[in-house]
Structure formats: structure tokens, C-alpha cells
mmCIF file of N, CA, C and O in Angstrom:
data_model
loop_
_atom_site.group_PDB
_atom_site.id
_atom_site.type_symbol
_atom_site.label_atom_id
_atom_site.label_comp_id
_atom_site.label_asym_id
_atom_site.label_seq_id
_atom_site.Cartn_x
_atom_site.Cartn_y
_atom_site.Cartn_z
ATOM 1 N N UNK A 1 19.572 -5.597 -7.795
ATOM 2 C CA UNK A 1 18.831 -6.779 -7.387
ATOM 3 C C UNK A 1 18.054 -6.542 -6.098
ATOM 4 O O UNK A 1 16.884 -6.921 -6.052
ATOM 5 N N UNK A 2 18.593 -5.966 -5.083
ATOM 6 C CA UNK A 2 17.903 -5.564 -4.131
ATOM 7 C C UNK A 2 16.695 -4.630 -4.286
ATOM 8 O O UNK A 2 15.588 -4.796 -3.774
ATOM 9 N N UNK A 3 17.073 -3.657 -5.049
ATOM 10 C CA UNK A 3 15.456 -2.822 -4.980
ATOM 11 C C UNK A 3 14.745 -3.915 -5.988
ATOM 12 O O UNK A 3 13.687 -3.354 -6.276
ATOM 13 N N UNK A 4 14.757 -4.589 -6.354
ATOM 14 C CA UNK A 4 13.797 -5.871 -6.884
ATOM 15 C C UNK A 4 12.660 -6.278 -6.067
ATOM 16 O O UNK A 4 11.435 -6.179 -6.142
ATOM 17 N N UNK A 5 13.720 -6.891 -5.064
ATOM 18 C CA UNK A 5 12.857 -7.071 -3.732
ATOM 19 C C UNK A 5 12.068 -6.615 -2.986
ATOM 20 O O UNK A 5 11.233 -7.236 -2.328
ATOM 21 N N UNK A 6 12.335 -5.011 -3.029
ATOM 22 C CA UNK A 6 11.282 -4.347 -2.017
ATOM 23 C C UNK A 6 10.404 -3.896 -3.243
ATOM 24 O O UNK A 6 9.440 -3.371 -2.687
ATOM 25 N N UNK A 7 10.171 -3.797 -4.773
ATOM 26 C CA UNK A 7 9.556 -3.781 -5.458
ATOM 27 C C UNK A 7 8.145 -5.263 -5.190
ATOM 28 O O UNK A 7 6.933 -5.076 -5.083
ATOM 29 N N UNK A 8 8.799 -6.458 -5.154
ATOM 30 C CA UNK A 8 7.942 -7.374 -5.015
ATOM 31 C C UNK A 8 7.346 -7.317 -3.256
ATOM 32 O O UNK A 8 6.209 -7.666 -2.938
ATOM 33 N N UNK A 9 8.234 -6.882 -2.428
ATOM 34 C CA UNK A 9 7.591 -6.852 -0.962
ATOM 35 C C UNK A 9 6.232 -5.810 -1.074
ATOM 36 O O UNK A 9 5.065 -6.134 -0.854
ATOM 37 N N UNK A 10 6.779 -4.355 -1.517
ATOM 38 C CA UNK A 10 5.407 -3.954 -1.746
ATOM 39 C C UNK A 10 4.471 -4.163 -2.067
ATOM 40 O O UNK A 10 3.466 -3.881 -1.414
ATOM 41 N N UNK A 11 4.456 -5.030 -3.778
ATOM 42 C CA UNK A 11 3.260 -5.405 -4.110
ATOM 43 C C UNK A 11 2.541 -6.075 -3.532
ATOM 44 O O UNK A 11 1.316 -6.022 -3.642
ATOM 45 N N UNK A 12 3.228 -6.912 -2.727
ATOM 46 C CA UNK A 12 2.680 -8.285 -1.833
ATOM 47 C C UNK A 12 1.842 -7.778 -0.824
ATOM 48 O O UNK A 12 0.738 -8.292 -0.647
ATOM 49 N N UNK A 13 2.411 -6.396 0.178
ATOM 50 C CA UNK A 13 1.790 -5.965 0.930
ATOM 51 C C UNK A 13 0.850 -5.551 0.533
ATOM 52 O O UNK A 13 -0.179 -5.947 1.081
ATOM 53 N N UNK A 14 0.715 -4.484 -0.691
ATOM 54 C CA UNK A 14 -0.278 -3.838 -1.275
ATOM 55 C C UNK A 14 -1.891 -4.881 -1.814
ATOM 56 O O UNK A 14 -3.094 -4.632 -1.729
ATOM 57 N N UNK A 15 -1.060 -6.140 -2.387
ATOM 58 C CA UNK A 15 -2.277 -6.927 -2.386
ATOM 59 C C UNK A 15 -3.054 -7.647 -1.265
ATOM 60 O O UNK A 15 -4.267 -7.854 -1.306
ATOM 61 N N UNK A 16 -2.110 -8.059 -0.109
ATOM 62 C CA UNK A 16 -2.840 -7.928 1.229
ATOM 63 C C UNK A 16 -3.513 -7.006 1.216
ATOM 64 O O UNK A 16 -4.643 -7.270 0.806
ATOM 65 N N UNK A 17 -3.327 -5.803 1.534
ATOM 66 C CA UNK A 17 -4.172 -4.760 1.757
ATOM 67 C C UNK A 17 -5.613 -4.621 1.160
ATOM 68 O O UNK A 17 -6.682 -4.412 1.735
ATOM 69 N N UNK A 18 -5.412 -4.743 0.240
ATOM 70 C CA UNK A 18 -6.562 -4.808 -0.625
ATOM 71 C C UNK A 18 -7.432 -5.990 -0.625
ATOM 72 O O UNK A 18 -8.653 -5.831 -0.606
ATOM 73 N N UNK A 19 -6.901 -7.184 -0.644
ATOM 74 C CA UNK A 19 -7.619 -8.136 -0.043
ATOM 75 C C UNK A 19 -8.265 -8.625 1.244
ATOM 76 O O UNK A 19 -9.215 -9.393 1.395
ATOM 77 N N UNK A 20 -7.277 -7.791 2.406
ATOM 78 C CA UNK A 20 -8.101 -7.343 3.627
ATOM 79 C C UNK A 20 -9.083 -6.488 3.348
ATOM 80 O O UNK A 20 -10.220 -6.633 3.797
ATOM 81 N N UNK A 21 -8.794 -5.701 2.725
ATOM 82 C CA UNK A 21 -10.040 -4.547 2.925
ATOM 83 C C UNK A 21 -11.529 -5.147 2.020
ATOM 84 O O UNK A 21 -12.637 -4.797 2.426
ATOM 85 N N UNK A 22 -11.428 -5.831 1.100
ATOM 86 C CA UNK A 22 -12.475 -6.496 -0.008
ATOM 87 C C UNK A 22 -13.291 -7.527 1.480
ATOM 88 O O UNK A 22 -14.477 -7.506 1.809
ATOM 89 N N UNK A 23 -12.198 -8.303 2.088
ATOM 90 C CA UNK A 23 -12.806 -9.137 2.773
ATOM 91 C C UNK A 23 -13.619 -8.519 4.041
ATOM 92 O O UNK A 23 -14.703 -9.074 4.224
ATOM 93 N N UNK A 24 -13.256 -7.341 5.066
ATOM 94 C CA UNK A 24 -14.301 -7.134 5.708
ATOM 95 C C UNK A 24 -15.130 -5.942 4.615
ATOM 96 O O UNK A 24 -15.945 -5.240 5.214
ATOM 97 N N UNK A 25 -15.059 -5.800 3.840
ATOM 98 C CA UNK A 25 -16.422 -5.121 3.329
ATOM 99 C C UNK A 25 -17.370 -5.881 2.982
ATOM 100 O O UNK A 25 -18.504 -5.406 3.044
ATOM 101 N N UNK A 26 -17.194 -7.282 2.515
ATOM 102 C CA UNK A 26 -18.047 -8.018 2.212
ATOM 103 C C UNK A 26 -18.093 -8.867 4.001
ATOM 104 O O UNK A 26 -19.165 -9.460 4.127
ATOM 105 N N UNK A 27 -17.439 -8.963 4.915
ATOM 106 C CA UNK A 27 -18.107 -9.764 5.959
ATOM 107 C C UNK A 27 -19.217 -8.483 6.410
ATOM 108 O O UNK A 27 -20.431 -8.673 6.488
ATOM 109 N N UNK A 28 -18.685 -7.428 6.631
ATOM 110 C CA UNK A 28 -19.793 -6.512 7.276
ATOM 111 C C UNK A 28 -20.861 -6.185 6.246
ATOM 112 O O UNK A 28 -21.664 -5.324 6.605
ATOM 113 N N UNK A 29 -21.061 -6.809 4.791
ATOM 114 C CA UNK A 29 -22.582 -6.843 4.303
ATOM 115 C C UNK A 29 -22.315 -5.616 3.390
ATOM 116 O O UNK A 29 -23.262 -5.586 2.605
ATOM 117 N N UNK A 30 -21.470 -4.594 3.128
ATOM 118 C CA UNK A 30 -21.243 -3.490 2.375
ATOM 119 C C UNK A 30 -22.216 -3.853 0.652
ATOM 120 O O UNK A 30 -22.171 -5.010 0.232
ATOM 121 N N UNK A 31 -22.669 -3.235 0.183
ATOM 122 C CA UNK A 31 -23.204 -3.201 -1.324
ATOM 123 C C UNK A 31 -22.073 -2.611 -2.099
ATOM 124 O O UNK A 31 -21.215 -1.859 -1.635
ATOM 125 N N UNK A 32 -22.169 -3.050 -3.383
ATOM 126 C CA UNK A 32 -20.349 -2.823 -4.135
ATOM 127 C C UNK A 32 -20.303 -1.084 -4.490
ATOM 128 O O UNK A 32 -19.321 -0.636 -5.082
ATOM 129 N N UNK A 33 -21.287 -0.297 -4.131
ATOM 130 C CA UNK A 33 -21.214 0.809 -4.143
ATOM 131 C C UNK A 33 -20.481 1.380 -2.916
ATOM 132 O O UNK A 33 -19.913 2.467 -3.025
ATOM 133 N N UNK A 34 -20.466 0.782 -1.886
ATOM 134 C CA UNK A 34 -20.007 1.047 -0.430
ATOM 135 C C UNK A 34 -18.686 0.401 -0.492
ATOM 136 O O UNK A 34 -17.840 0.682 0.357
ATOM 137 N N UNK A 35 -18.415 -0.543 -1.545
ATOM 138 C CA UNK A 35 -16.995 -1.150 -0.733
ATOM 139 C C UNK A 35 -15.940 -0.842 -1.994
ATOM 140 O O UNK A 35 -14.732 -1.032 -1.852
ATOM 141 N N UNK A 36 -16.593 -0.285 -3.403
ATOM 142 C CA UNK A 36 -15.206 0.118 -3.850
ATOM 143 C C UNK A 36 -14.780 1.483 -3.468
ATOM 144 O O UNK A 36 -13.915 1.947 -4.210
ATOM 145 N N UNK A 37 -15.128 2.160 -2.602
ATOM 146 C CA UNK A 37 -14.312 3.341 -2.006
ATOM 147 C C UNK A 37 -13.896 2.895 -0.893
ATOM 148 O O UNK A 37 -12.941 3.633 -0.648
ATOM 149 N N UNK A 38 -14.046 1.732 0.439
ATOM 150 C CA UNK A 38 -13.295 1.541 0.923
ATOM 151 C C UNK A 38 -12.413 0.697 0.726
ATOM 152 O O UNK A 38 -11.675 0.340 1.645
ATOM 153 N N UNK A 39 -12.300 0.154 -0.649
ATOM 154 C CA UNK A 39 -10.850 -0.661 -0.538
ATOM 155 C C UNK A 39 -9.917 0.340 -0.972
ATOM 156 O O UNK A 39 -8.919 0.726 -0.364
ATOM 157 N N UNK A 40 -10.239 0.623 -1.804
ATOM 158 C CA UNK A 40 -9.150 1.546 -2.523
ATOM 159 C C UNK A 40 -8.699 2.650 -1.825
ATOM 160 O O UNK A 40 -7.500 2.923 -1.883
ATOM 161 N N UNK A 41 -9.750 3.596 -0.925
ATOM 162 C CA UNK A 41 -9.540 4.237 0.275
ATOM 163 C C UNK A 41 -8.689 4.053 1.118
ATOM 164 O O UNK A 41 -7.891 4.949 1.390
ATOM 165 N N UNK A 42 -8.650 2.448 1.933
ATOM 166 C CA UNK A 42 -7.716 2.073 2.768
ATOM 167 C C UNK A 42 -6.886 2.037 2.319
ATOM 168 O O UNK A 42 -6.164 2.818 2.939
ATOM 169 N N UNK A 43 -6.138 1.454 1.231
ATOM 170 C CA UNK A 43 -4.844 0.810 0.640
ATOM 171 C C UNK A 43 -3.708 2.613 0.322
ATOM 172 O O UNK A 43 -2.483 2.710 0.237
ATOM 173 N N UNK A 44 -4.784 3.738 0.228
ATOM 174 C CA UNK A 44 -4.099 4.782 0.022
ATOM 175 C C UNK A 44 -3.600 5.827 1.282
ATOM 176 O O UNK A 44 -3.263 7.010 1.228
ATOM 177 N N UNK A 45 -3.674 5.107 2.167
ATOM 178 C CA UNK A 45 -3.158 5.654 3.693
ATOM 179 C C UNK A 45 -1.353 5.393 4.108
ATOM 180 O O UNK A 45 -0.670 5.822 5.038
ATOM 181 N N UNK A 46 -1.030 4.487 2.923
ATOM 182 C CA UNK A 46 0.436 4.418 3.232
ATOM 183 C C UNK A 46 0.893 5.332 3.071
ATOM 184 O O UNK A 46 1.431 5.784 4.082
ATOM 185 N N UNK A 47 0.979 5.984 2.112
ATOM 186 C CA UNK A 47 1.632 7.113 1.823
ATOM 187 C C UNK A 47 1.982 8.445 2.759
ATOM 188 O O UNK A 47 2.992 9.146 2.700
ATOM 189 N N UNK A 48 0.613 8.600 3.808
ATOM 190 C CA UNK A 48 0.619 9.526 4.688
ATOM 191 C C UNK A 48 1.266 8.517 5.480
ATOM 192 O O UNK A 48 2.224 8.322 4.732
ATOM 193 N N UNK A 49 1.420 7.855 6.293
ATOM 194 C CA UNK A 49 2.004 6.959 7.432
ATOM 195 C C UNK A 49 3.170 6.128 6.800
ATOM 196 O O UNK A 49 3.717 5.311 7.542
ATOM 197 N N UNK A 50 3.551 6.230 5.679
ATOM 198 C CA UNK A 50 4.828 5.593 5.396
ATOM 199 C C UNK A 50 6.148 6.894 5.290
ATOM 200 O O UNK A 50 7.358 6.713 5.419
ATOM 201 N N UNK A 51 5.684 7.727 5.115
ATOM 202 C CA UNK A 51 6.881 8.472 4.975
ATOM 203 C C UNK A 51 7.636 8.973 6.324
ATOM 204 O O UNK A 51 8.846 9.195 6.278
ATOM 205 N N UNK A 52 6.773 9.175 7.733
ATOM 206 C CA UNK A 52 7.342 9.465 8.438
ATOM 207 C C UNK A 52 8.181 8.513 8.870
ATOM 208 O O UNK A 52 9.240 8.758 9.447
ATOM 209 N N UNK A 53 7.658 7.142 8.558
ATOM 210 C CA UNK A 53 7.829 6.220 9.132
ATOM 211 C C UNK A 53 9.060 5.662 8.797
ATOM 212 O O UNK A 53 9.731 4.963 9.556
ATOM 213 N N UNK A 54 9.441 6.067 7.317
ATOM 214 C CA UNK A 54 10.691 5.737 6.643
ATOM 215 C C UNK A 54 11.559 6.512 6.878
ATOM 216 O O UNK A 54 12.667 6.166 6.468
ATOM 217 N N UNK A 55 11.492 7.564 7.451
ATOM 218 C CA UNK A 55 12.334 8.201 8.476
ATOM 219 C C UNK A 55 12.813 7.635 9.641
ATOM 220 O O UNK A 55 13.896 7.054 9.702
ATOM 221 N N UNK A 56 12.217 7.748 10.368
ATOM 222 C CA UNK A 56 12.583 6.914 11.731
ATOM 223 C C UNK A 56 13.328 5.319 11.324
ATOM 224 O O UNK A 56 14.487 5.154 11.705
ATOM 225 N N UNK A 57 12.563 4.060 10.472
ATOM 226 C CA UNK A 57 13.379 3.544 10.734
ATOM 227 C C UNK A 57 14.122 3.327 9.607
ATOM 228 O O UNK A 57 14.057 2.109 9.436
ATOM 229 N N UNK A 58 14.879 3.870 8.623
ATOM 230 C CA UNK A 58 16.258 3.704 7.618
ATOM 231 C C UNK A 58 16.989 4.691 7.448
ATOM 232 O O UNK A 58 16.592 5.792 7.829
ATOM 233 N N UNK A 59 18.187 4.550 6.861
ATOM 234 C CA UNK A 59 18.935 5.929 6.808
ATOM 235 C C UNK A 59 18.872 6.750 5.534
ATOM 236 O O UNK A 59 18.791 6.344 4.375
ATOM 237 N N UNK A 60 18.940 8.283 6.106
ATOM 238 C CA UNK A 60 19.008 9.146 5.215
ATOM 239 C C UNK A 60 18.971 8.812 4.129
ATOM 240 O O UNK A 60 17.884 8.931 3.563
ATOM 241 N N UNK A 61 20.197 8.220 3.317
ATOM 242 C CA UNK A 61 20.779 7.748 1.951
ATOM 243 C C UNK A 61 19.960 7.066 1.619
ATOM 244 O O UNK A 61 19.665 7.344 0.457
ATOM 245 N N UNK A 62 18.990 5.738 2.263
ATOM 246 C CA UNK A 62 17.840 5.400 1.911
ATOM 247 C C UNK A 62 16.973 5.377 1.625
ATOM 248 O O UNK A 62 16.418 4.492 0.974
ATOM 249 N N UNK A 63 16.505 6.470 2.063
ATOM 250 C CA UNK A 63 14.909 7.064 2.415
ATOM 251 C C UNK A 63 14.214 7.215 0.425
ATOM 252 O O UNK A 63 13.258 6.729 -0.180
ATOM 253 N N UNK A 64 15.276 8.085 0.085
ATOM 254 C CA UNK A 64 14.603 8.451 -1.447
ATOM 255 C C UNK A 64 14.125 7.107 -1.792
ATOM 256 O O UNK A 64 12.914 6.896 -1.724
ATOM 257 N N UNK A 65 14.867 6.242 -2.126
ATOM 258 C CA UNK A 65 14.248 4.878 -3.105
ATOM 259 C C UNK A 65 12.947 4.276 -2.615
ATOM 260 O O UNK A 65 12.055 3.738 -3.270
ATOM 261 N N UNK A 66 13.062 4.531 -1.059
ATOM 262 C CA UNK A 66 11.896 3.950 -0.572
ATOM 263 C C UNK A 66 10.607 4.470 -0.720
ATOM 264 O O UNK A 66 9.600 3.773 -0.845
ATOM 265 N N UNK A 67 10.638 6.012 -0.703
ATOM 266 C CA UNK A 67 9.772 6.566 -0.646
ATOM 267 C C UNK A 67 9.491 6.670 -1.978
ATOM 268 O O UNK A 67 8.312 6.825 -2.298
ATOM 269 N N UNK A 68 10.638 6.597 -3.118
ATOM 270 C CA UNK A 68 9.867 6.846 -4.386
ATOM 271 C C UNK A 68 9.210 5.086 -4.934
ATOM 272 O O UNK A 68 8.663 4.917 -6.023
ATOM 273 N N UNK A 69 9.341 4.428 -4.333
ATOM 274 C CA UNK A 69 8.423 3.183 -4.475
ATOM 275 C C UNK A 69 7.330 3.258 -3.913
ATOM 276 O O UNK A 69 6.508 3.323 -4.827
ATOM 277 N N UNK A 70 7.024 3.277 -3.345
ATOM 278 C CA UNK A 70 5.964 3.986 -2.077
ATOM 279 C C UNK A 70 4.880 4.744 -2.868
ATOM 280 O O UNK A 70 3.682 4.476 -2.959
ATOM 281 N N UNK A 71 5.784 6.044 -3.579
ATOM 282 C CA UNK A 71 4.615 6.425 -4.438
ATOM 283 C C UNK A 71 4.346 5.859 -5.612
ATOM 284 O O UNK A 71 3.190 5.559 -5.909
ATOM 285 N N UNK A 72 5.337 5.652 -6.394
ATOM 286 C CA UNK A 72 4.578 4.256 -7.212
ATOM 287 C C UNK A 72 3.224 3.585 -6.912
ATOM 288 O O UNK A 72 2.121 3.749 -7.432
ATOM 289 N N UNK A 73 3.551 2.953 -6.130
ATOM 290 C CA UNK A 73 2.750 1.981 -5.723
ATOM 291 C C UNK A 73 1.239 2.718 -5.186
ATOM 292 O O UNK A 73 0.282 1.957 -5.047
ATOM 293 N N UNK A 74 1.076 4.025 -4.926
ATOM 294 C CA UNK A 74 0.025 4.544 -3.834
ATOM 295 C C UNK A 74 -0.626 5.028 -5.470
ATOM 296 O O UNK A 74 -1.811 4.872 -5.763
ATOM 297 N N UNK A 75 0.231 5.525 -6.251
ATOM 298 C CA UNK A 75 -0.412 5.527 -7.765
ATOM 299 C C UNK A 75 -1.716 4.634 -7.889
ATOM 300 O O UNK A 75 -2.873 5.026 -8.040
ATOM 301 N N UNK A 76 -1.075 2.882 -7.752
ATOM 302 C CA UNK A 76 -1.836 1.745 -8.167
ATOM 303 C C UNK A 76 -3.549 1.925 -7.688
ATOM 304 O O UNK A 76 -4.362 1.042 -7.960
#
């Protein structure tokens, strides 16, 4: 039941992400040739900055599930 949760926390974040990034491409005026490489661009930076990161803060025994959601999700 618990990895449920961080299944739905991700997505949630992941669709923030993406919906931040849609929204300043269209405030800064981008043409849809310019802004579908930066949404999808941005949203794929977790992966490099989540893994160290899931180091530092959970334990060892943890780390796998997290990180293999993580890539899941960097799939999307």
C-alpha cells in the first residue's frame, strides 16, 4: 500500500512539472516547435538529480524502490 503512494506522489509531481514547464513556454511566447522540447526536456532532469539525492536523504534498503520508480516515470 505504501509504494502506492509514492507511485501517485510521483505522478503528481511529474504532472506539475510538465505543466510548469507548458506554462512558461507559452508566457515567454515560445512557437510549439520551441516548447515541445522544453517541456519534455525539463521534466527529464530528475533522474540525474534524483538519484544522488535519494541517497542522501533515505536509507540504503530504500533507495532501490525509489529509484526504480523514478525511472519509470523518467520513461513517461
Amino acid at each position: 500500500m505504501c509504494i502506492v503512494k509514492y507511485y501517485y506522489l510521483l505522478s503528481l509531481l511529474l504532472t506539475m512539472a510538465l505543466m510548469i514547464n507548458t506554462a512558461v513556454a507559452r508566457l515567454l511566447g515560445f512557437n510549439i516547435r520551441d516548447e515541445i522540447p522544453l517541456v519534455f526536456g525539463g521534466a527529464k532532469k530528475s533522474l540525474v538529480s534524483g538519484i544522488p539525492m535519494a541517497n542522501v536523504l533515505f536509507p540504503a534498503a530504500s533507495i532501490g524502490i525509489m529509484v526504480l520508480s523514478l525511472m519509470i516515470f523518467h520513461q513517461i
